[in-house]
Short mmCIF file of C-alpha atoms in Angstrom, two decimals:
data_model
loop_
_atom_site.label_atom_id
_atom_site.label_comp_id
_atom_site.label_asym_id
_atom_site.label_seq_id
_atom_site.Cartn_x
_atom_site.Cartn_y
_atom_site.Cartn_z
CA UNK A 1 3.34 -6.02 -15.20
CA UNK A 2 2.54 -6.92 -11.64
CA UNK A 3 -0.13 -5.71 -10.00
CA UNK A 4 2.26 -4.11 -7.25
CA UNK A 5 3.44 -2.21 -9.57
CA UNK A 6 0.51 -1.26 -10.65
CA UNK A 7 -0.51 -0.33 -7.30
CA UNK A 8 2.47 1.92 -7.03
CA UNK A 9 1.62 3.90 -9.74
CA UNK A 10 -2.12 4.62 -8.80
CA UNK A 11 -0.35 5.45 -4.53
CA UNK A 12 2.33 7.77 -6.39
CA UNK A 13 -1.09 9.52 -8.28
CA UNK A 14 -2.32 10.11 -4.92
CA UNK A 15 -5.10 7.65 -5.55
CA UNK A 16 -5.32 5.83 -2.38
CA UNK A 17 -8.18 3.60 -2.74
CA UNK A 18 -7.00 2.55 -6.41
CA UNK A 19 -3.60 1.94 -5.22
CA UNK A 20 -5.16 -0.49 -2.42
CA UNK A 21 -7.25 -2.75 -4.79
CA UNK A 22 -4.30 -3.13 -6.56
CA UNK A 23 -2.19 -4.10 -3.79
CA UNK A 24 -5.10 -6.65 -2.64
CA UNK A 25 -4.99 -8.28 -6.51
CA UNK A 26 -1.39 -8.53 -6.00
CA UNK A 27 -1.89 -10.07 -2.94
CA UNK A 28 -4.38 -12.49 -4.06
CA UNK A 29 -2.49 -13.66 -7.58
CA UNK A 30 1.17 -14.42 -4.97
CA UNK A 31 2.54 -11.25 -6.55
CA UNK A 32 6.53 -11.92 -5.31
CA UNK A 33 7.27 -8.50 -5.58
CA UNK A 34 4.59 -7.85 -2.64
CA UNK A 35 7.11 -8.89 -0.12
CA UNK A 36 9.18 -5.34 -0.83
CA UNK A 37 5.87 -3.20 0.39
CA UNK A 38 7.00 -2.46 4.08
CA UNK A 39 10.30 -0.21 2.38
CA UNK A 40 8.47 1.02 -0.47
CA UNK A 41 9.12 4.65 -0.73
CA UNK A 42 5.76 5.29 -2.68
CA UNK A 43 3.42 3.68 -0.21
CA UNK A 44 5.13 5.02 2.44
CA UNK A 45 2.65 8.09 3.13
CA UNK A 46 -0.06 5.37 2.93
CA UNK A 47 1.19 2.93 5.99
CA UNK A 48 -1.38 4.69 8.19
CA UNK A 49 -4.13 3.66 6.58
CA UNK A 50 -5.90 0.45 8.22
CA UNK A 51 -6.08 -1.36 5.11
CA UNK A 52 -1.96 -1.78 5.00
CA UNK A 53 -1.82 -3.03 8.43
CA UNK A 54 -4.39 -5.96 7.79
CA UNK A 55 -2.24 -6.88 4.49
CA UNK A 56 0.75 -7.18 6.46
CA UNK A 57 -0.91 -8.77 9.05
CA UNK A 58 -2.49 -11.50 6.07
CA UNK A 59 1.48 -11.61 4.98
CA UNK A 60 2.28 -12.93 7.78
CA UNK A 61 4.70 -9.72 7.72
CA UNK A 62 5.25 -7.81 10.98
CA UNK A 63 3.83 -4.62 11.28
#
């Protein structure tokens, strides 16, 4: 499973901060499936939080 997916289930639990480490893993193991995280419905009420701007930013992904 990876760990974006992951991540999506702990952001559609409501757990913020769980859903972020997971989203940094992904991140850090090239998870291909990262590159979807700007439409993702089930981050979506997360994309204020600082932490999702700097991952886009280390993407490379505009903001």
């Amino acid at each position: 499973v990876p760990p974006s997916v992951i991540a999506d289930i702990y952001f559609a639990a409501g757990e913020r901060d769980r859903g972020f480490a997971w989203l940094e893993r992904a991140f850090n193991e090239r998870d291909d499936t990262l590159e979807g995280i700007r439409i993702d419905p089930v981050v979506a009420p997360f994309r204020s939080d600082p932490r999702f701007a700097d991952l886009l930013r280390r993407m490379g992904l505009p903001q």
